Tab-separated table of C-alpha atoms in Angstrom:
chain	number	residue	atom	x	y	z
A	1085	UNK	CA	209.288	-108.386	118.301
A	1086	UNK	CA	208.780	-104.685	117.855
A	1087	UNK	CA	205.146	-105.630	119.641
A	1088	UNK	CA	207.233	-106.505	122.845
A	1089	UNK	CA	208.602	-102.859	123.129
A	1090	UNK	CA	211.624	-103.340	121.330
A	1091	UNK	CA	212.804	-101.124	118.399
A	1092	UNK	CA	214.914	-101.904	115.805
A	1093	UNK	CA	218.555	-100.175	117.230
A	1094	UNK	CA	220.657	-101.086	113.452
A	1095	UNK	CA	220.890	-102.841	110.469
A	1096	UNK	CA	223.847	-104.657	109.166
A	1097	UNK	CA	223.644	-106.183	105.733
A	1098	UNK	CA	220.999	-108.350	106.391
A	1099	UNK	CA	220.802	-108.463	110.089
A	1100	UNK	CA	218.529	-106.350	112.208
A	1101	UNK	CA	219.174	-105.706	116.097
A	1102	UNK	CA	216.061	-105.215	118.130
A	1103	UNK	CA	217.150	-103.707	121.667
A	1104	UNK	CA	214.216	-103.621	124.802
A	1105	UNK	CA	214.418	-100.254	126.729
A	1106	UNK	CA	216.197	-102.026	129.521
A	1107	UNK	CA	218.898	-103.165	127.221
A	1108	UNK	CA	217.943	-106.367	126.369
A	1109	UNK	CA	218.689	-107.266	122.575
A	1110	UNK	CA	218.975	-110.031	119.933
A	1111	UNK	CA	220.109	-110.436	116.195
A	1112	UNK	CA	217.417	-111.308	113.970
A	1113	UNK	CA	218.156	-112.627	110.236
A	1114	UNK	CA	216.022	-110.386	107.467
A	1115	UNK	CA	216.233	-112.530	104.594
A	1116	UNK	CA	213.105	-112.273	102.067
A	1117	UNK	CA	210.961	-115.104	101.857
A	1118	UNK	CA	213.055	-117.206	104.087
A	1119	UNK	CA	210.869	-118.000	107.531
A	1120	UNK	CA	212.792	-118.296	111.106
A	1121	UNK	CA	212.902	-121.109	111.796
A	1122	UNK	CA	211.016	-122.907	115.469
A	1123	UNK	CA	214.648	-122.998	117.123
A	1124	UNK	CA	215.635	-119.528	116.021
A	1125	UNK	CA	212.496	-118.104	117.508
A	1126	UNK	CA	213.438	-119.777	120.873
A	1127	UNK	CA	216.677	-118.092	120.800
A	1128	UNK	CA	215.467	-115.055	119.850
A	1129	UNK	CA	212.503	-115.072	122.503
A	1130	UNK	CA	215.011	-116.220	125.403
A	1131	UNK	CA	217.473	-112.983	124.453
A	1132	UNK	CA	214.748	-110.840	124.778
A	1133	UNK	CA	213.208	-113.037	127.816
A	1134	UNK	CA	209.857	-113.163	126.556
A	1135	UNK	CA	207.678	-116.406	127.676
A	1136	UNK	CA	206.248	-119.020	125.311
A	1137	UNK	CA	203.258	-117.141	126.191
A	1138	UNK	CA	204.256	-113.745	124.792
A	1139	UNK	CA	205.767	-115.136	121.675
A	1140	UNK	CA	202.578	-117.139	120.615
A	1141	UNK	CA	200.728	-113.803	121.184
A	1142	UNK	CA	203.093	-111.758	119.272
A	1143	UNK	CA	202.927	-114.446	116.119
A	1144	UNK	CA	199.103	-114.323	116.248
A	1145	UNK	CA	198.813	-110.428	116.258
């Protein structure tokens, strides 16, 4: 999501927060070799209001 101008604002234990310049923000999991799941993603992509577009664009990068 960093490729959607957000930067990484902490880490706790194994939980990242990615905060958007205008203060938008979400929780993503980091947890090795486990993928995010399809319903995850959607959560995470409506937080940060990107469109089905932007995430499919962002996952192909």
């Amino acid at each position: 999501m960093t490729g959607a101008s957000a930067s990484r604002a902490a880490t706790r234990g194994s939980h990242c927060i990615l905060r958007h310049p205008d203060g938008r923000s979400t929780v993503v999991p980091l947890h090795s070799g486990e993928p995010l799941g399809p319903g995850l993603l959607i959560k995470i992509a409506r937080d940060i209001e990107l469109s089905r577009s932007d995430v499919i664009r962002l996952l192909t990068e």
